[in-house]
XYZ file of C-alpha atoms in Angstrom:
677
model
C 87.947 181.832 130.058
C 91.029 183.113 131.881
C 88.823 184.457 134.667
C 87.877 180.883 135.558
C 91.466 179.807 135.948
C 92.244 182.705 138.273
C 89.192 181.865 140.369
C 90.180 178.226 140.765
C 93.767 179.106 141.594
C 92.481 181.296 144.398
C 90.126 178.610 145.689
C 92.625 175.769 145.335
C 93.900 176.114 148.898
C 90.609 174.775 150.224
C 90.352 177.236 153.133
C 87.006 177.068 154.867
C 84.777 180.129 154.714
C 84.121 181.916 158.015
C 80.444 181.883 158.983
C 79.306 184.036 161.841
C 77.465 182.298 164.628
C 74.243 184.249 164.376
C 74.016 183.791 160.623
C 74.579 180.078 161.030
C 71.781 179.935 163.590
C 69.453 181.851 161.270
C 70.312 179.577 158.331
C 69.699 176.427 160.360
C 66.389 177.957 161.421
C 65.423 178.301 157.747
C 66.364 174.656 157.133
C 64.314 173.603 160.166
C 61.273 175.502 158.882
C 61.544 173.762 155.502
C 61.764 170.334 157.142
C 58.754 171.150 159.335
C 56.848 172.347 156.264
C 57.577 169.127 154.369
C 56.573 167.037 157.392
C 53.358 169.050 157.896
C 52.397 168.669 154.234
C 52.824 164.896 154.424
C 51.020 164.659 157.767
C 48.001 166.449 156.319
C 47.981 164.203 153.237
C 46.393 160.719 153.117
C 48.375 158.151 155.070
C 51.057 156.107 153.298
C 52.011 153.908 156.254
C 50.852 150.743 154.491
C 53.260 151.270 151.553
C 57.028 151.125 150.905
C 57.819 148.276 153.353
C 56.933 150.516 156.310
C 54.690 147.785 157.736
C 57.710 145.547 158.315
C 59.802 148.286 159.902
C 57.121 149.720 162.191
C 55.950 146.235 163.086
C 59.475 145.179 164.060
C 59.856 148.261 166.275
C 56.492 147.596 167.922
C 57.397 143.930 168.474
C 60.616 145.014 170.199
C 58.699 147.416 172.419
C 55.935 144.959 173.291
C 57.755 141.706 174.018
C 61.159 143.018 175.097
C 63.074 141.181 172.371
C 65.237 144.002 170.995
C 67.192 141.816 168.563
C 65.090 139.592 166.300
C 61.382 139.748 167.195
C 58.682 138.468 164.871
C 56.433 141.273 163.627
C 52.779 141.200 162.590
C 53.708 140.101 159.064
C 55.542 137.095 160.481
C 59.045 138.316 159.594
C 62.106 139.063 161.682
C 63.945 142.360 161.021
C 65.805 142.211 157.721
C 67.889 145.326 158.313
C 70.203 146.430 161.063
C 68.364 147.144 164.319
C 69.339 150.789 164.938
C 66.288 152.288 163.192
C 63.995 149.843 164.997
C 65.636 150.662 168.335
C 65.047 154.378 167.779
C 61.399 153.937 166.803
C 60.757 151.276 169.456
C 62.191 153.515 172.170
C 60.037 156.411 170.952
C 56.901 154.239 171.006
C 57.696 153.083 174.530
C 58.365 156.634 175.672
C 55.263 158.250 174.166
C 52.826 155.292 174.073
C 51.387 156.944 170.942
C 50.434 155.203 167.699
C 50.033 157.507 164.734
C 51.740 158.396 161.469
C 53.706 161.358 162.833
C 55.217 159.230 165.616
C 56.113 156.492 163.133
C 57.883 159.053 160.911
C 59.504 161.169 163.619
C 62.909 159.367 163.708
C 63.121 159.713 159.931
C 62.222 163.414 160.083
C 64.914 164.057 162.709
C 67.469 162.200 160.579
C 66.460 164.399 157.631
C 67.060 167.523 159.699
C 70.480 166.269 160.829
C 71.433 165.399 157.236
C 70.366 168.830 155.971
C 72.473 170.529 158.664
C 75.483 168.374 157.718
C 75.022 169.375 154.079
C 74.913 173.020 155.128
C 78.113 172.744 157.165
C 79.938 170.731 154.498
C 78.993 173.070 151.644
C 79.947 176.020 153.842
C 83.394 174.503 154.322
C 83.825 173.853 150.614
C 82.352 177.128 149.332
C 80.581 179.798 151.412
C 77.522 180.414 153.561
C 75.188 181.392 150.714
C 76.000 178.293 148.673
C 75.633 176.199 151.819
C 72.131 177.475 152.582
C 71.018 177.007 148.983
C 72.431 173.467 148.948
C 70.646 172.391 152.118
C 67.339 173.913 151.011
C 67.556 172.350 147.550
C 68.149 168.969 149.183
C 65.070 169.319 151.396
C 62.683 170.148 148.513
C 63.940 167.683 145.900
C 61.259 165.840 143.981
C 61.894 162.582 145.870
C 62.120 164.127 149.322
C 58.372 164.544 149.825
C 58.445 160.772 150.200
C 61.874 160.196 151.733
C 61.458 162.628 154.624
C 58.094 161.164 155.603
C 58.469 157.385 155.583
C 59.424 154.975 158.353
C 62.322 153.356 156.490
C 66.026 152.864 157.147
C 67.402 154.768 154.130
C 67.373 158.244 155.686
C 69.194 157.160 158.837
C 71.786 155.392 156.678
C 72.159 158.578 154.619
C 72.661 160.635 157.780
C 75.495 158.405 158.996
C 77.163 158.245 155.571
C 76.961 162.033 155.204
C 78.473 162.367 158.678
C 81.274 159.969 157.718
C 82.090 162.022 154.602
C 81.880 165.206 156.678
C 84.546 163.824 159.046
C 86.605 162.280 156.237
C 86.828 165.682 154.574
C 88.585 167.064 157.669
C 90.980 164.132 157.731
C 91.957 163.992 154.061
C 90.855 166.952 151.945
C 90.540 169.929 154.318
C 92.694 168.658 157.134
C 92.247 169.650 160.749
C 95.556 170.141 162.509
C 96.870 169.090 165.898
C 94.901 167.080 168.407
C 91.601 168.021 166.785
C 92.218 165.365 164.132
C 91.525 162.627 166.679
C 88.032 163.975 167.229
C 87.377 163.709 163.498
C 88.794 160.182 163.460
C 86.481 159.173 166.296
C 83.525 160.806 164.549
C 84.363 159.077 161.273
C 84.469 155.574 162.720
C 81.426 156.237 164.912
C 79.396 157.203 161.825
C 80.729 154.208 159.900
C 79.855 151.822 162.718
C 76.377 153.236 163.272
C 75.666 153.108 159.535
C 76.669 149.438 159.587
C 74.090 148.537 162.222
C 71.478 150.649 160.439
C 71.606 148.913 157.069
C 73.987 146.784 155.059
C 76.047 145.391 157.990
C 79.021 147.580 157.101
C 79.334 146.371 153.512
C 77.465 149.385 152.136
C 79.396 151.830 154.324
C 82.824 150.495 153.397
C 81.995 150.305 149.700
C 80.583 153.816 149.357
C 82.805 155.837 151.678
C 86.142 154.254 150.804
C 85.332 154.205 147.095
C 84.701 157.949 147.383
C 87.981 158.367 149.235
C 89.917 156.405 146.596
C 88.383 158.399 143.744
C 88.784 161.827 145.330
C 92.269 161.246 146.747
C 93.656 159.162 143.908
C 92.205 160.829 140.816
C 92.184 164.446 141.918
C 94.502 165.756 139.199
C 98.280 166.157 139.181
C 99.017 163.734 136.327
C 100.364 166.237 133.779
C 104.066 165.498 134.528
C 103.452 161.923 133.339
C 103.357 163.260 129.790
C 107.137 163.527 129.981
C 107.557 159.885 130.970
C 109.319 157.735 128.407
C 108.522 155.252 127.030
C 104.827 156.019 126.707
C 103.656 152.599 127.877
C 105.150 153.312 131.306
C 102.661 156.111 131.884
C 99.681 153.911 132.924
C 101.932 152.023 135.353
C 103.213 155.244 136.899
C 99.666 156.646 137.087
C 98.511 153.479 138.840
C 101.318 153.756 141.373
C 100.413 157.389 142.086
C 96.742 156.526 142.590
C 97.552 153.624 144.930
C 100.014 155.727 146.925
C 97.517 158.590 147.309
C 94.668 156.268 148.270
C 96.849 154.473 150.823
C 97.926 157.734 152.433
C 94.311 158.879 152.607
C 93.328 155.541 154.167
C 96.031 155.914 156.830
C 94.613 159.327 157.745
C 91.526 157.543 159.099
C 93.686 155.648 161.658
C 92.419 152.216 160.541
C 94.717 150.373 162.979
C 92.217 150.925 165.786
C 89.134 152.221 163.926
C 88.632 149.201 161.678
C 88.825 146.605 164.497
C 86.263 148.570 166.523
C 84.046 148.796 163.440
C 84.223 145.046 162.817
C 83.834 144.155 166.510
C 80.683 146.221 167.111
C 78.921 145.190 163.899
C 80.018 141.570 164.325
C 78.701 141.503 167.889
C 75.294 142.900 166.909
C 75.017 140.617 163.888
C 76.070 137.566 165.910
C 73.540 138.355 168.636
C 70.738 138.680 166.061
C 71.721 135.392 164.397
C 71.795 133.675 167.793
C 68.424 135.156 168.739
C 66.683 134.833 165.370
C 68.131 131.508 164.287
C 67.653 130.135 160.797
C 64.764 132.478 160.093
C 67.000 135.518 160.513
C 69.726 133.967 158.364
C 67.199 133.183 155.644
C 65.379 136.530 155.651
C 68.045 139.071 156.573
C 71.039 137.533 154.841
C 69.568 135.262 152.190
C 66.681 137.416 150.977
C 67.806 140.948 151.824
C 71.403 140.584 150.642
C 71.685 137.459 148.500
C 68.566 137.814 146.376
C 68.958 141.565 145.921
C 72.477 141.135 144.573
C 71.958 138.050 142.411
C 68.323 138.501 141.411
C 67.717 134.803 141.984
C 65.180 133.376 144.409
C 61.476 133.095 145.057
C 60.994 136.718 146.131
C 63.858 138.316 144.173
C 63.137 141.943 143.177
C 62.571 142.841 139.543
C 65.176 145.159 138.055
C 63.846 148.306 136.407
C 64.749 149.287 132.882
C 65.699 152.921 133.617
C 69.422 153.519 134.116
C 70.409 154.686 137.639
C 71.992 157.977 136.411
C 68.720 158.920 134.686
C 66.743 158.065 137.802
C 69.134 160.191 139.844
C 68.558 163.184 137.569
C 64.781 162.771 137.724
C 64.363 162.189 141.452
C 66.693 165.050 142.440
C 65.007 167.736 140.344
C 65.373 170.718 140.366
C 68.827 170.453 141.991
C 70.078 168.069 139.275
C 69.192 170.607 136.568
C 71.091 173.324 138.426
C 73.986 170.918 138.969
C 74.266 170.396 135.205
C 74.458 174.176 134.754
C 77.407 174.160 137.183
C 79.552 172.492 134.517
C 79.263 175.673 132.425
C 81.387 177.533 134.985
C 84.233 175.027 135.117
C 86.752 174.171 132.432
C 86.480 170.455 131.514
C 90.059 169.906 132.616
C 89.094 170.972 136.139
C 85.894 168.934 136.520
C 87.786 166.159 138.298
C 90.772 168.222 139.452
C 91.331 169.039 143.104
C 91.720 172.708 142.193
C 88.200 172.754 140.784
C 85.090 173.236 142.916
C 83.189 170.227 141.577
C 85.706 167.465 142.181
C 84.446 166.204 145.540
C 80.692 166.286 144.736
C 81.254 164.532 141.404
C 83.289 161.737 142.980
C 80.679 161.468 145.732
C 77.976 160.837 143.104
C 80.117 158.302 141.233
C 80.937 156.466 144.467
C 77.215 155.875 145.106
C 75.820 155.382 141.600
C 78.400 152.847 140.383
C 78.201 150.333 143.291
C 74.421 150.531 143.459
C 74.114 149.923 139.714
C 75.573 146.439 140.158
C 72.930 144.704 142.372
C 69.954 143.217 140.592
C 67.475 144.630 143.120
C 68.216 148.313 142.458
C 65.713 150.911 143.699
C 65.900 154.717 143.381
C 65.931 154.935 147.189
C 69.430 153.444 147.148
C 70.785 156.630 145.551
C 69.661 158.758 148.495
C 73.213 158.986 149.984
C 74.408 161.001 146.969
C 71.442 163.387 146.779
C 73.503 165.679 149.020
C 76.272 165.929 146.415
C 73.754 166.857 143.703
C 72.272 169.538 145.971
C 75.717 170.922 146.793
C 76.552 171.244 143.099
C 73.217 172.943 142.448
C 73.651 175.345 145.354
C 77.159 176.251 144.222
C 75.930 176.839 140.661
C 73.308 179.358 141.822
C 75.771 181.183 144.068
C 78.544 181.234 141.453
C 76.225 182.577 138.775
C 75.129 185.330 141.180
C 78.780 186.370 141.645
C 79.501 186.321 137.897
C 76.260 188.185 137.132
C 77.436 191.037 139.309
C 80.688 191.222 137.338
C 78.798 191.098 134.030
C 76.485 193.913 135.112
C 79.483 196.084 135.938
C 81.037 195.465 132.535
C 83.988 193.565 133.999
C 83.088 190.328 132.261
C 82.574 190.073 128.519
C 83.341 187.910 125.533
C 82.818 184.197 125.826
C 82.614 184.299 129.618
C 79.917 186.980 129.487
C 77.894 185.014 126.942
C 78.175 181.922 129.169
C 76.799 183.882 132.104
C 73.886 185.230 130.070
C 73.033 181.737 128.797
C 73.214 180.280 132.298
C 71.056 183.098 133.636
C 68.240 182.330 131.192
C 68.596 178.573 131.733
C 68.418 178.988 135.493
C 65.450 181.357 135.320
C 63.528 178.587 133.563
C 63.491 176.551 136.794
C 61.015 178.648 138.830
C 59.055 179.506 135.680
C 58.518 175.839 134.783
C 57.799 174.868 138.399
C 55.280 177.691 138.764
C 53.621 176.857 135.445
C 53.296 173.172 136.365
C 51.831 174.074 139.769
C 49.316 176.492 138.260
C 48.182 174.101 135.509
C 47.811 171.071 137.791
C 46.128 172.987 140.603
C 43.729 174.627 138.148
C 42.886 171.277 136.541
C 41.912 169.839 139.920
C 40.184 172.972 141.203
C 38.083 173.631 138.086
C 37.476 169.959 137.255
C 33.701 170.334 137.064
C 33.898 173.327 134.703
C 36.260 171.782 132.142
C 34.980 169.936 129.038
C 34.410 166.211 129.462
C 36.151 165.649 126.123
C 39.468 166.458 127.791
C 39.159 163.149 129.713
C 40.749 164.527 132.849
C 39.249 161.667 134.849
C 41.815 159.389 133.215
C 44.737 161.792 133.106
C 44.262 163.327 136.561
C 41.908 161.159 138.617
C 40.575 162.797 141.739
C 41.814 161.448 145.073
C 39.509 159.314 147.191
C 39.356 161.792 150.072
C 39.654 165.581 149.953
C 39.262 167.483 153.207
C 37.357 170.785 153.228
C 40.539 172.692 154.091
C 42.336 171.183 151.079
C 40.416 173.320 148.589
C 41.671 176.677 149.976
C 45.167 175.192 149.983
C 44.726 174.207 146.342
C 43.638 177.755 145.538
C 46.725 179.020 147.372
C 48.882 176.723 145.209
C 47.416 178.326 142.083
C 48.268 181.763 143.453
C 51.761 180.723 144.520
C 52.318 179.167 141.101
C 51.702 182.550 139.460
C 53.896 184.242 142.082
C 56.686 181.749 141.425
C 56.577 182.512 137.697
C 56.589 186.268 138.351
C 59.426 185.994 140.871
C 61.521 183.935 138.468
C 61.033 186.380 135.599
C 61.610 189.457 137.766
C 64.702 187.997 139.414
C 66.185 187.041 136.055
C 65.557 190.465 134.523
C 67.077 192.222 137.527
C 69.973 189.709 137.777
C 68.946 188.586 141.271
C 70.077 185.027 140.725
C 69.814 183.839 144.329
C 66.186 184.963 144.311
C 65.700 182.624 141.346
C 66.907 179.769 143.538
C 64.687 180.847 146.432
C 61.624 181.010 144.152
C 62.320 177.480 142.919
C 62.649 176.206 146.504
C 59.339 177.666 147.640
C 57.677 176.479 144.436
C 58.759 172.918 145.235
C 56.817 173.111 148.507
C 53.657 173.577 146.449
C 54.744 170.709 144.204
C 55.130 168.505 147.294
C 51.595 169.447 148.373
C 50.120 168.488 144.994
C 52.077 165.230 144.879
C 51.108 164.047 148.363
C 47.455 165.154 148.204
C 46.468 164.526 144.569
C 49.026 162.835 142.314
C 50.626 159.946 144.233
C 48.854 156.548 144.028
C 48.442 156.534 147.820
C 46.482 159.784 147.576
C 44.354 158.671 144.612
C 43.256 155.403 146.212
C 43.173 156.705 149.778
C 43.918 153.163 150.969
C 46.178 154.235 153.810
C 43.632 156.739 155.081
C 40.885 154.107 154.912
C 42.966 151.817 157.121
C 43.964 154.584 159.521
C 40.412 155.942 159.881
C 38.992 152.499 160.595
C 41.733 151.714 163.130
C 41.241 154.991 164.987
C 37.485 154.410 165.006
C 37.564 150.886 166.432
C 40.547 151.260 168.767
C 38.348 152.471 171.671
C 35.914 149.632 170.974
C 38.488 146.841 171.110
C 40.495 148.480 173.885
C 42.896 146.062 175.526
C 40.946 142.967 174.427
C 42.702 140.253 172.503
C 41.566 139.851 168.912
C 42.137 137.640 165.893
C 43.420 138.855 162.523
C 43.108 137.028 159.246
C 44.622 138.155 155.958
C 45.552 141.567 157.379
C 49.332 141.156 157.284
C 49.789 143.902 154.666
C 47.224 146.251 156.172
C 48.291 148.891 158.678
C 45.332 148.532 161.049
C 47.254 146.602 163.725
C 49.931 149.298 163.945
C 47.432 151.914 165.114
C 45.936 149.526 167.690
C 49.214 149.396 169.583
C 48.961 145.615 169.971
C 49.161 142.790 167.487
C 46.291 140.438 166.939
C 46.562 136.671 167.077
C 47.081 135.508 163.529
C 44.777 132.795 162.205
C 46.417 130.301 159.928
C 45.169 130.014 156.317
C 41.918 128.149 155.867
C 42.050 124.366 155.550
C 41.141 121.178 157.366
C 43.290 120.467 160.408
C 44.650 123.960 161.091
C 45.057 124.547 164.833
C 43.421 127.990 164.719
C 40.684 127.381 162.156
C 39.006 123.990 162.039
C 36.417 122.930 159.457
C 34.091 119.979 160.057
C 31.565 118.705 157.484
C 27.908 119.062 158.463
C 25.381 116.301 158.156
C 24.613 117.322 154.579
C 28.253 116.900 153.600
C 28.159 120.186 151.673
C 28.244 122.823 154.395
C 30.891 123.239 157.098
C 30.982 124.253 160.719
C 33.800 126.623 161.606
C 35.647 126.617 164.918
C 37.968 129.566 165.493
C 40.550 129.042 168.206
C 39.878 130.345 171.721
C 36.160 131.039 172.358
C 37.172 133.736 174.847
C 38.512 135.918 172.003
C 35.463 137.624 170.558
C 36.948 139.999 167.972
C 38.070 139.267 164.412
C 39.737 141.730 162.061
C 39.664 140.551 158.457
C 38.882 141.717 154.928
C 36.965 140.509 151.881
C 39.896 138.434 150.751
C 40.071 136.831 154.196
C 36.351 136.034 154.069
C 36.846 134.280 150.732
C 39.630 132.178 152.220
C 37.579 131.293 155.281
C 34.573 130.188 153.243
C 32.348 133.107 154.261
C 31.747 133.930 150.614
C 30.413 132.356 147.453
C 31.682 132.745 143.911
C 29.083 134.559 141.861
C 29.122 136.435 138.538
C 28.846 140.129 139.214
C 29.647 139.719 142.912
C 30.576 142.682 145.084
C 34.227 141.594 145.525
C 36.608 140.990 142.632
C 39.721 138.906 143.126
C 42.487 138.861 140.530
C 44.327 135.538 140.299
C 47.060 135.781 137.691
C 45.355 136.737 134.427
C 41.947 135.550 135.633
C 39.365 137.421 137.662
C 36.814 135.881 140.008
C 33.924 137.670 141.675
C 32.423 136.771 145.050
C 29.632 137.797 147.355
C 31.147 138.008 150.836
C 29.122 137.324 153.993
C 30.828 138.762 157.077
C 27.497 138.558 158.972
C 27.797 134.758 159.020
C 30.782 135.061 161.343
C 29.265 137.630 163.673
C 28.148 141.213 164.047
C 29.991 143.658 161.784
C 30.824 146.495 164.172
C 32.741 148.625 161.680
C 33.829 148.322 158.050
C 35.944 150.398 155.694
C 35.559 151.341 152.041
C 37.186 148.914 149.636
C 40.994 148.869 149.720
C 42.302 148.953 146.148
C 45.850 147.920 146.988
C 46.436 144.281 146.033
C 42.708 143.636 146.005
C 42.132 143.315 149.754
C 38.580 144.637 149.575
C 36.753 146.035 152.591
C 38.152 145.658 156.096
C 35.839 144.448 158.870
C 35.824 144.390 162.643
C 33.544 141.482 163.559
C 32.187 140.512 166.966
C 32.219 136.741 166.561
C 29.191 134.532 167.145
C 29.300 131.634 169.565
C 31.472 128.949 168.018
C 31.141 126.695 166.026
C 29.792 128.771 163.114
C 27.908 127.197 160.212
C 29.254 128.147 156.753
C 27.541 127.716 153.405
C 30.647 127.640 151.243
C 33.980 125.863 151.141
C 37.204 127.746 151.899
C 38.989 129.133 148.849
C 42.765 129.598 148.722
C 43.578 132.989 147.167
C 47.314 132.264 147.133
C 50.137 134.757 147.399
C 49.745 138.083 145.635
C 53.200 139.423 144.733
C 54.207 143.055 144.785
C 54.428 145.718 147.429
C 51.295 147.232 148.950
C 50.040 150.041 146.774
C 50.519 148.191 143.498
């Protein structure tokens, strides 16, 4: 393994690779095309806007744009923003500028943040290694298993990841690959700008400080150089001396960021924004944003505290970052164990980056895989370097300049890496064939249970599915051919393009949102009735977790839950004492948007065995016949929404009030869980 030591001694200086301008432009063009491809795949797939807390985020941005309160507005769900406002400002400004309401507009800020993050990964990996490894790293990051979701959701995690990646990009020039002269001040300004903007995106600076400075302490303090301590006597002084060295290194690295002026600016900006939101939102903001979002997620205690999963965060990281995580594990074959965490080794900074994210996020009770998104870049960088390094060593092996144990390691890694496109292509071909030839396969295989068909399949989806089958075979052939001819980078390229087909299958067939089609049901209904309602005011009842209002471009007036004495819904007994007359708010408002569950709560339904609407209450199930026609003319209705048992959605032109009901209102209670469950 002497060849490895010589390589690391040559790379130990940390000099940045020179990348010509036109090649950089071409590489960024490739990254842009991949991002556009991922966005186009998701845009063609059934809508997911109702899921993953997007309703809260989009609703908060729309509330800012509509009523001019850009700090703590109340959205259609009835909540104030629980995160920092920067994401909502970006989306709210875009909505105001375009006056458009559709999924692509809702996702556009997130897609642009994904593009910026991928470019930062490319530039950072190019500084650490070379242009080829940089391009592979950025492309692997774009097509990771989890990115088909993360690129195409209206959440705050991607913008936070962009700022944190930018902060590490600047920190690298201040501490690890230092920029000389006056240019250092530009990197200092960029570092604290990214830190500050990440603080008002999510976490109020706590997340930014914890992740970035923990990475700095690990990389600067533990980056090798402890061998002389073996000579220290007595032996029990060695841990004390090692601790002093780590503290001294970390302190020097911290001073490189110019904290004397950067930290006060950081605290002042975030403190000002947070104070303004507390002043504007009052106790509701303190309860929701600080108590629920921070307190309950950390402690796991409270009425709406998240449930902690049983899978360990490192295992989730490996799964959600496939295939880059598999390639990153192969990277350890090319590095002596003593250099894994040493500054002279190529894996030191990415490894510490991963540790700095995984360890802090493993502590809170409310852990979600999305929290690990800031370290996906480090996994991709390791995977990209592994492919590029194996390509260099394969060339030496082919020329007979590398043999023995090193040669056997290269041959093993070559076969292990070739398995990536082969397995991806095989999975694509099998899944696409199972969906395409569903009607021809034996019923005994029970594919309806294993691979249920999605609710909605467009006519153009079937040719795309056939193309996936073809590309699956091509991916297998390309992987085998590239391995046999020692074209290792082609192996990586085949895996990247194969993951595009995997993203298509996931978003169109496999994901729960595609199987139920709930988001598309909501979107189709909203687009259909939007011209009918126009600019009229309308009521909504039990639609707070449905995305219909977002496509309207204006929020409806929320009716309070059914019950005697409510100001918006009033029930009065009829002469018989069994029926009720229903008065709904302002008679001038003639539209009502509700669902089967809302009809049950209003009393426009009757409990009946074998009814057309099933409501799950705890472990019990009740069935109802719903009567939307009692309330008025049903102008449009949707197929049944599976998510959380909402049932069909209705647009009703209300009768003249009061309205006579034949059943008492029924409280369905609170159904826990996120939409889609």
